[in-house]
Amino acid sequence: MACKITIVPFHTLALCVSVLAVMVMLLHMQGVEAQQQPLVKGLSWKYYESSCPKLESIIRKQMEKVIKKDVGLAAALLRVHFHDCFVQGCDGSLLLDGSSSGPVDSEKTAIPNLSLRGFDVIEDLRKRVHKQCGAGSVSCSDITAIVARDTIVLTGGPEYSVPLGRRDGLSFATRNATLANLPSPFVPTDTLLTNLAAKNFDATEVVALSGAHTIGVVHCSSFGQRLYPTQDTTMDQTFAKTLKGVCPTANTNATTFLDLRSENVFDNKFYVDLMNKQGVMTSDQDLYTDKRTRDIVTSFAVNQTLFFEKFVDVMVKMGQMQVLTGTQGEIRNTCSKRNSDNLVISNVVEGHDTESF
């Protein structure tokens, strides 16, 4: 006899334990166990062990204060790392401002990045680290990766090691390249799987990455089309009514939490939301609608340990996308500016000829 899953808005999801236990077991048999990710050449688990041994403790100590003051920055800073890595790799190019001597439109000015915040936190950490370990000691891209890990840990998520040794990029991507490489909140799972397969992520990894939405907020403009002019049939009616209260129109300038059950805690409740038809964005809810990812969502909803294992694996993997190492790129002395830009500014102030630079 088929077991029925009762949808109870804003309450605990009633599950058929026996069926789901078998489902989880089958997923494990198919290779869902956590596996150690290989490291890209040039990265190391102990990269700064000698040159900056207190690096991670400096960042963690300050991040504890930052998150205590504004827990919303956890999701914001995690999102910065995601958006940096998906466009041109994890090279800190997202942190760059447009240059007066070059393109004005940086990655920051692309529509998906206009709501990003926390750049000042990363720059403040860069100053603290360089004060302790010396100018040019640690890259902004490495600091960003460590910060992303700390936001997860400080909101209840898993602790894990971050491979380090990234160098900072010398240029940023165009606005069109940024748009082309960042997953859209409006796309169905079929498109999401296709786009991320091109970046070497499989279905389990895509679902695990989406679990970052267990913290953070989303603007009405990213899901209003699910409410107006007609309600999306894959959305729970009571939940839809609540969202309409937040967003009276599709483009109301307001936000709501991505995870209604535990908005500021990094856990597996996001997947419980999806099983209850309470995912906010199309790209999230469709993970439970699509047969290729439905069982993966279910396995994470009933097994937080499994979700944490897979999330750590894919975070380590994502954090190595197209990284610069060795003599590639540079280690910026200001996260928002290339070192050559700083040289130009310095020489303009001092009245020197800048053409040699």
Short mmCIF file of C-alpha atoms in Angstrom, two decimals:
data_model
loop_
_atom_site.label_atom_id
_atom_site.label_comp_id
_atom_site.label_asym_id
_atom_site.label_seq_id
_atom_site.Cartn_x
_atom_site.Cartn_y
_atom_site.Cartn_z
CA MET A 1 0.00 0.00 0.00
CA ALA A 2 1.35 3.43 -0.90
CA CYS A 3 2.11 5.69 2.02
CA LYS A 4 0.63 9.15 2.09
CA ILE A 5 2.66 12.27 2.90
CA THR A 6 0.44 14.83 4.59
CA ILE A 7 1.20 18.44 3.78
CA VAL A 8 0.93 20.53 6.92
CA PRO A 9 1.89 24.15 6.20
CA PHE A 10 4.32 25.64 8.73
CA HIS A 11 4.39 22.44 10.80
CA THR A 12 6.33 19.20 10.92
CA LEU A 13 6.20 17.11 7.77
CA ALA A 14 4.60 13.70 8.29
CA LEU A 15 6.80 11.09 6.64
CA CYS A 16 6.47 7.43 5.76
CA VAL A 17 9.58 6.30 7.58
CA SER A 18 9.78 2.77 6.24
CA VAL A 19 9.59 3.77 2.58
CA LEU A 20 12.00 6.65 3.01
CA ALA A 21 14.49 4.48 4.90
CA VAL A 22 14.63 2.14 1.93
CA MET A 23 14.99 5.14 -0.39
CA VAL A 24 17.93 6.51 1.58
CA MET A 25 19.57 3.07 1.62
CA LEU A 26 19.26 2.79 -2.17
CA LEU A 27 20.76 6.23 -2.62
CA HIS A 28 23.72 5.19 -0.46
CA MET A 29 24.16 2.09 -2.59
CA GLN A 30 24.35 4.35 -5.64
CA GLY A 31 27.32 6.20 -4.18
CA VAL A 32 25.85 9.00 -2.08
CA GLU A 33 28.48 8.53 0.66
CA ALA A 34 30.77 11.48 1.33
CA GLN A 35 34.00 11.30 -0.61
CA GLN A 36 37.21 13.29 -0.28
CA GLN A 37 37.50 15.79 -3.11
CA PRO A 38 40.85 15.81 -4.97
CA LEU A 39 42.78 19.08 -4.88
CA VAL A 40 43.66 21.22 -7.86
CA LYS A 41 47.40 21.55 -8.38
CA GLY A 42 48.66 24.53 -6.41
CA LEU A 43 46.11 24.29 -3.60
CA SER A 44 46.86 22.78 -0.21
CA TRP A 45 45.13 22.05 3.10
CA LYS A 46 48.10 23.68 4.89
CA TYR A 47 49.05 26.42 2.45
CA TYR A 48 49.51 29.17 5.07
CA GLU A 49 50.75 26.95 7.88
CA SER A 50 54.13 28.72 7.96
CA SER A 51 53.45 32.10 6.33
CA CYS A 52 50.22 32.96 8.17
CA PRO A 53 49.47 30.34 10.84
CA LYS A 54 46.77 32.41 12.57
CA LEU A 55 44.87 33.14 9.34
CA GLU A 56 41.74 31.10 10.04
CA SER A 57 41.54 32.03 13.71
CA ILE A 58 41.76 35.74 12.80
CA ILE A 59 38.88 35.36 10.37
CA ARG A 60 36.75 33.13 12.63
CA LYS A 61 37.10 35.45 15.62
CA GLN A 62 35.96 38.47 13.61
CA MET A 63 33.22 36.55 11.80
CA GLU A 64 31.72 35.54 15.13
CA LYS A 65 31.27 39.24 15.89
CA VAL A 66 29.95 40.01 12.39
CA ILE A 67 27.29 37.28 12.43
CA LYS A 68 26.27 38.05 16.00
CA LYS A 69 25.63 41.65 14.97
CA ASP A 70 23.87 40.81 11.67
CA VAL A 71 23.01 37.16 11.06
CA GLY A 72 21.72 38.09 7.60
CA LEU A 73 25.32 38.60 6.49
CA ALA A 74 25.87 34.83 6.73
CA ALA A 75 23.76 34.13 3.65
CA ALA A 76 25.01 37.29 1.95
CA LEU A 77 28.68 36.33 2.27
CA LEU A 78 28.03 32.73 1.31
CA ARG A 79 26.31 34.04 -1.80
CA VAL A 80 29.35 36.20 -2.65
CA HIS A 81 31.50 33.06 -2.75
CA PHE A 82 28.96 31.23 -4.95
CA HIS A 83 28.64 34.12 -7.40
CA ASP A 84 32.39 34.60 -7.57
CA CYS A 85 33.13 30.94 -8.32
CA PHE A 86 30.40 30.44 -10.93
CA VAL A 87 31.65 33.34 -13.02
CA GLN A 88 35.26 33.06 -14.20
CA GLY A 89 36.16 30.80 -11.28
CA CYS A 90 37.03 31.45 -7.64
CA ASP A 91 39.42 34.30 -8.34
CA GLY A 92 37.90 37.18 -6.38
CA SER A 93 36.92 38.93 -9.62
CA LEU A 94 33.48 39.65 -8.16
CA LEU A 95 35.15 41.84 -5.54
CA LEU A 96 36.63 44.20 -8.15
CA ASP A 97 35.13 47.64 -8.77
CA GLY A 98 34.91 49.07 -12.26
CA SER A 99 38.06 50.99 -13.18
CA SER A 100 38.29 54.56 -14.40
CA SER A 101 41.01 53.39 -16.77
CA GLY A 102 39.04 50.39 -18.05
CA PRO A 103 35.52 48.90 -18.13
CA VAL A 104 33.15 50.60 -15.69
CA ASP A 105 30.66 47.71 -15.54
CA SER A 106 32.17 45.09 -13.25
CA GLU A 107 30.59 41.80 -12.18
CA LYS A 108 29.10 43.71 -9.25
CA THR A 109 26.89 45.72 -11.60
CA ALA A 110 25.24 42.69 -13.24
CA ILE A 111 21.59 42.41 -12.16
CA PRO A 112 21.98 39.16 -10.15
CA ASN A 113 24.77 40.80 -8.12
CA LEU A 114 23.17 44.17 -7.38
CA SER A 115 21.72 42.90 -4.10
CA LEU A 116 24.99 41.37 -2.88
CA ARG A 117 26.49 42.79 0.29
CA GLY A 118 29.33 42.07 2.67
CA PHE A 119 32.20 43.31 0.49
CA ASP A 120 33.23 45.64 3.32
CA VAL A 121 33.47 42.66 5.67
CA ILE A 122 35.87 40.88 3.32
CA GLU A 123 38.03 44.00 2.93
CA ASP A 124 38.11 44.51 6.70
CA LEU A 125 39.27 40.91 7.13
CA ARG A 126 41.91 41.43 4.44
CA LYS A 127 43.29 44.37 6.43
CA ARG A 128 43.34 42.35 9.66
CA VAL A 129 45.08 39.40 8.02
CA HIS A 130 47.66 41.51 6.18
CA LYS A 131 48.38 43.46 9.38
CA GLN A 132 49.18 40.19 11.12
CA CYS A 133 50.95 38.34 8.29
CA GLY A 134 52.18 41.10 6.01
CA ALA A 135 51.01 42.80 2.81
CA GLY A 136 50.53 40.38 -0.05
CA SER A 137 50.38 37.40 2.31
CA VAL A 138 46.86 36.05 1.70
CA SER A 139 44.63 36.46 -1.34
CA CYS A 140 41.17 37.99 -1.23
CA SER A 141 39.80 34.87 -2.96
CA ASP A 142 41.13 32.64 -0.17
CA ILE A 143 39.66 34.96 2.46
CA THR A 144 36.31 34.80 0.66
CA ALA A 145 36.38 30.98 0.66
CA ILE A 146 37.19 30.84 4.38
CA VAL A 147 34.46 33.37 5.14
CA ALA A 148 31.91 31.26 3.26
CA ARG A 149 32.83 28.23 5.37
CA ASP A 150 32.60 30.24 8.58
CA THR A 151 29.12 31.58 7.72
CA ILE A 152 27.96 27.98 7.42
CA VAL A 153 29.53 26.88 10.70
CA LEU A 154 28.36 29.94 12.65
CA THR A 155 24.73 29.34 11.64
CA GLY A 156 24.74 25.68 12.67
CA GLY A 157 26.20 23.95 9.62
CA PRO A 158 29.12 21.52 9.30
CA GLU A 159 32.73 22.35 10.05
CA TYR A 160 35.16 21.50 7.27
CA SER A 161 38.63 22.31 5.98
CA VAL A 162 39.10 24.71 3.07
CA PRO A 163 41.89 24.08 0.55
CA LEU A 164 43.91 27.28 0.10
CA GLY A 165 46.42 28.83 -2.25
CA ARG A 166 44.16 30.75 -4.65
CA ARG A 167 45.46 33.87 -6.36
CA ASP A 168 43.34 36.89 -7.23
CA GLY A 169 42.28 37.56 -10.82
CA LEU A 170 43.49 40.55 -12.78
CA SER A 171 40.17 41.21 -14.55
CA PHE A 172 36.45 40.77 -14.09
CA ALA A 173 33.93 39.12 -16.39
CA THR A 174 31.60 41.13 -18.61
CA ARG A 175 28.02 41.71 -17.58
CA ASN A 176 26.80 39.27 -20.25
CA ALA A 177 29.22 36.58 -19.11
CA THR A 178 28.05 37.08 -15.53
CA LEU A 179 24.40 36.68 -16.53
CA ALA A 180 25.19 33.61 -18.61
CA ASN A 181 26.99 31.80 -15.80
CA LEU A 182 24.80 32.46 -12.76
CA PRO A 183 21.84 30.07 -12.25
CA SER A 184 18.50 31.83 -12.65
CA PRO A 185 15.74 31.55 -10.00
CA PHE A 186 13.18 31.19 -12.80
CA VAL A 187 14.48 28.04 -14.50
CA PRO A 188 13.14 24.49 -14.08
CA THR A 189 15.33 21.64 -12.90
CA ASP A 190 15.91 20.44 -16.47
CA THR A 191 17.67 23.70 -17.33
CA LEU A 192 19.49 23.82 -14.00
CA LEU A 193 20.87 20.30 -14.42
CA THR A 194 21.97 21.01 -17.99
CA ASN A 195 23.69 24.28 -17.11
CA LEU A 196 25.49 22.88 -14.07
CA ALA A 197 26.46 19.65 -15.83
CA ALA A 198 28.50 21.93 -18.10
CA LYS A 199 30.39 22.94 -14.95
CA ASN A 200 30.85 19.28 -13.98
CA PHE A 201 28.17 19.06 -11.27
CA ASP A 202 25.88 16.01 -11.14
CA ALA A 203 22.27 15.92 -9.93
CA THR A 204 23.14 15.15 -6.30
CA GLU A 205 25.62 18.02 -6.23
CA VAL A 206 23.09 20.42 -7.74
CA VAL A 207 20.52 19.54 -5.07
CA ALA A 208 23.17 19.84 -2.34
CA LEU A 209 24.33 23.27 -3.57
CA SER A 210 20.72 24.44 -3.57
CA GLY A 211 20.64 23.61 0.13
CA ALA A 212 22.55 26.84 0.76
CA HIS A 213 19.08 28.40 0.51
CA THR A 214 18.40 27.13 4.02
CA ILE A 215 19.55 30.61 5.07
CA GLY A 216 18.95 34.00 3.48
CA VAL A 217 16.21 36.04 1.86
CA VAL A 218 14.86 36.51 -1.64
CA HIS A 219 13.20 39.49 -3.32
CA CYS A 220 9.63 39.38 -4.62
CA SER A 221 10.88 39.92 -8.16
CA SER A 222 12.59 36.50 -8.02
CA PHE A 223 9.38 34.56 -7.39
CA GLY A 224 6.46 36.93 -8.12
CA GLN A 225 5.70 35.10 -11.37
CA ARG A 226 4.67 32.09 -9.25
CA LEU A 227 1.93 34.17 -7.62
CA TYR A 228 0.71 36.48 -10.40
CA PRO A 229 -1.36 36.55 -12.51
CA THR A 230 -2.20 32.98 -11.46
CA GLN A 231 -0.75 30.87 -8.68
CA ASP A 232 1.77 28.16 -9.48
CA THR A 233 0.04 24.81 -8.90
CA THR A 234 3.18 23.39 -7.29
CA MET A 235 2.92 25.92 -4.43
CA ASP A 236 0.94 25.20 -1.26
CA GLN A 237 -2.11 27.48 -1.15
CA THR A 238 -1.66 28.62 2.43
CA PHE A 239 1.99 29.38 1.76
CA ALA A 240 1.04 31.31 -1.39
CA LYS A 241 -1.38 33.42 0.62
CA THR A 242 1.39 34.25 3.08
CA LEU A 243 3.74 35.26 0.25
CA LYS A 244 1.07 37.45 -1.31
CA GLY A 245 0.89 39.29 1.99
CA VAL A 246 4.59 40.05 1.66
CA CYS A 247 4.40 40.76 -2.07
CA PRO A 248 1.05 42.38 -3.03
CA THR A 249 2.41 42.63 -6.58
CA ALA A 250 4.97 40.57 -8.49
CA ASN A 251 7.59 43.32 -8.25
CA THR A 252 6.97 44.65 -4.76
CA ASN A 253 10.22 45.83 -3.20
CA ALA A 254 10.23 43.38 -0.29
CA THR A 255 11.92 40.16 0.78
CA THR A 256 11.00 36.90 2.43
CA PHE A 257 13.06 34.07 3.89
CA LEU A 258 14.02 31.21 1.58
CA ASP A 259 13.47 28.68 4.37
CA LEU A 260 10.33 29.32 6.39
CA ARG A 261 11.05 26.72 9.07
CA SER A 262 14.49 27.82 10.30
CA GLU A 263 15.46 30.92 8.36
CA ASN A 264 18.72 31.70 10.16
CA VAL A 265 19.88 28.15 10.86
CA PHE A 266 21.93 26.11 8.43
CA ASP A 267 20.14 22.75 8.46
CA ASN A 268 18.11 20.45 6.18
CA LYS A 269 14.71 22.12 6.72
CA PHE A 270 14.90 23.70 3.27
CA TYR A 271 14.26 20.24 1.79
CA VAL A 272 11.33 19.72 4.14
CA ASP A 273 9.93 22.97 2.73
CA LEU A 274 10.20 21.58 -0.79
CA MET A 275 8.37 18.39 0.18
CA ASN A 276 5.59 20.58 1.58
CA LYS A 277 5.37 22.64 -1.65
CA GLN A 278 6.81 25.58 0.26
CA GLY A 279 9.86 26.32 -1.81
CA VAL A 280 9.92 30.00 -2.76
CA MET A 281 11.67 30.06 -6.14
CA THR A 282 10.91 27.95 -9.20
CA SER A 283 14.48 26.66 -9.35
CA ASP A 284 14.13 25.34 -5.80
CA GLN A 285 10.61 23.88 -5.78
CA ASP A 286 11.09 22.13 -9.11
CA LEU A 287 13.84 20.00 -7.54
CA TYR A 288 11.04 18.09 -5.78
CA THR A 289 8.75 18.09 -8.80
CA ASP A 290 11.34 16.65 -11.18
CA LYS A 291 11.65 12.85 -10.93
CA ARG A 292 15.42 12.99 -11.40
CA THR A 293 15.98 14.97 -8.21
CA ARG A 294 12.89 14.21 -6.11
CA ASP A 295 14.44 11.26 -4.26
CA ILE A 296 17.61 13.23 -3.57
CA VAL A 297 15.55 16.01 -1.98
CA THR A 298 13.74 13.41 0.12
CA SER A 299 16.99 11.78 1.25
CA PHE A 300 18.33 15.14 2.46
CA ALA A 301 15.02 16.00 4.16
CA VAL A 302 15.14 12.87 6.32
CA ASN A 303 18.91 12.70 6.85
CA GLN A 304 20.68 15.93 7.79
CA THR A 305 24.01 14.13 8.19
CA LEU A 306 23.81 12.96 4.59
CA PHE A 307 23.02 16.49 3.41
CA PHE A 308 25.95 17.94 5.37
CA GLU A 309 28.33 15.33 3.91
CA LYS A 310 27.29 16.03 0.34
CA PHE A 311 27.22 19.79 0.89
CA VAL A 312 30.78 19.82 2.23
CA ASP A 313 31.95 17.73 -0.72
CA VAL A 314 30.40 20.02 -3.29
CA MET A 315 31.54 23.20 -1.51
CA VAL A 316 35.14 21.99 -1.62
CA LYS A 317 34.68 21.08 -5.28
CA MET A 318 33.02 24.39 -6.19
CA GLY A 319 35.73 26.32 -4.33
CA GLN A 320 38.32 24.96 -6.76
CA MET A 321 36.59 26.04 -9.97
CA GLN A 322 39.07 27.63 -12.40
CA VAL A 323 41.32 28.80 -9.58
CA LEU A 324 44.52 30.72 -10.23
CA THR A 325 47.58 29.38 -8.42
CA GLY A 326 51.36 29.70 -8.37
CA THR A 327 52.44 32.76 -10.35
CA GLN A 328 49.05 33.32 -11.95
CA GLY A 329 47.12 36.46 -11.03
CA GLU A 330 48.22 38.34 -7.92
CA ILE A 331 47.52 38.81 -4.23
CA ARG A 332 45.64 42.09 -3.99
CA ASN A 333 46.50 44.72 -1.45
CA THR A 334 42.90 45.99 -1.69
CA CYS A 335 40.21 43.47 -2.57
CA SER A 336 38.26 45.87 -4.80
CA LYS A 337 41.28 47.00 -6.84
CA ARG A 338 44.01 45.35 -8.84
CA ASN A 339 47.48 46.19 -7.53
CA SER A 340 48.23 48.00 -10.80
CA ASP A 341 45.22 50.25 -10.17
CA ASN A 342 46.64 51.12 -6.77
CA LEU A 343 49.97 51.99 -8.39
CA VAL A 344 48.27 54.33 -10.86
CA ILE A 345 46.32 56.08 -8.11
CA SER A 346 49.46 56.40 -5.98
CA ASN A 347 51.47 57.98 -8.78
CA VAL A 348 48.70 60.37 -9.79
CA VAL A 349 48.60 61.64 -6.23
CA GLU A 350 52.37 61.99 -6.12
CA GLY A 351 52.45 63.79 -9.51
CA HIS A 352 54.54 61.17 -11.31
CA ASP A 353 54.24 60.09 -14.92
CA THR A 354 51.86 57.11 -14.92
CA GLU A 355 52.26 55.96 -18.52
CA SER A 356 55.10 53.60 -17.50
CA PHE A 357 52.57 51.62 -15.56
#
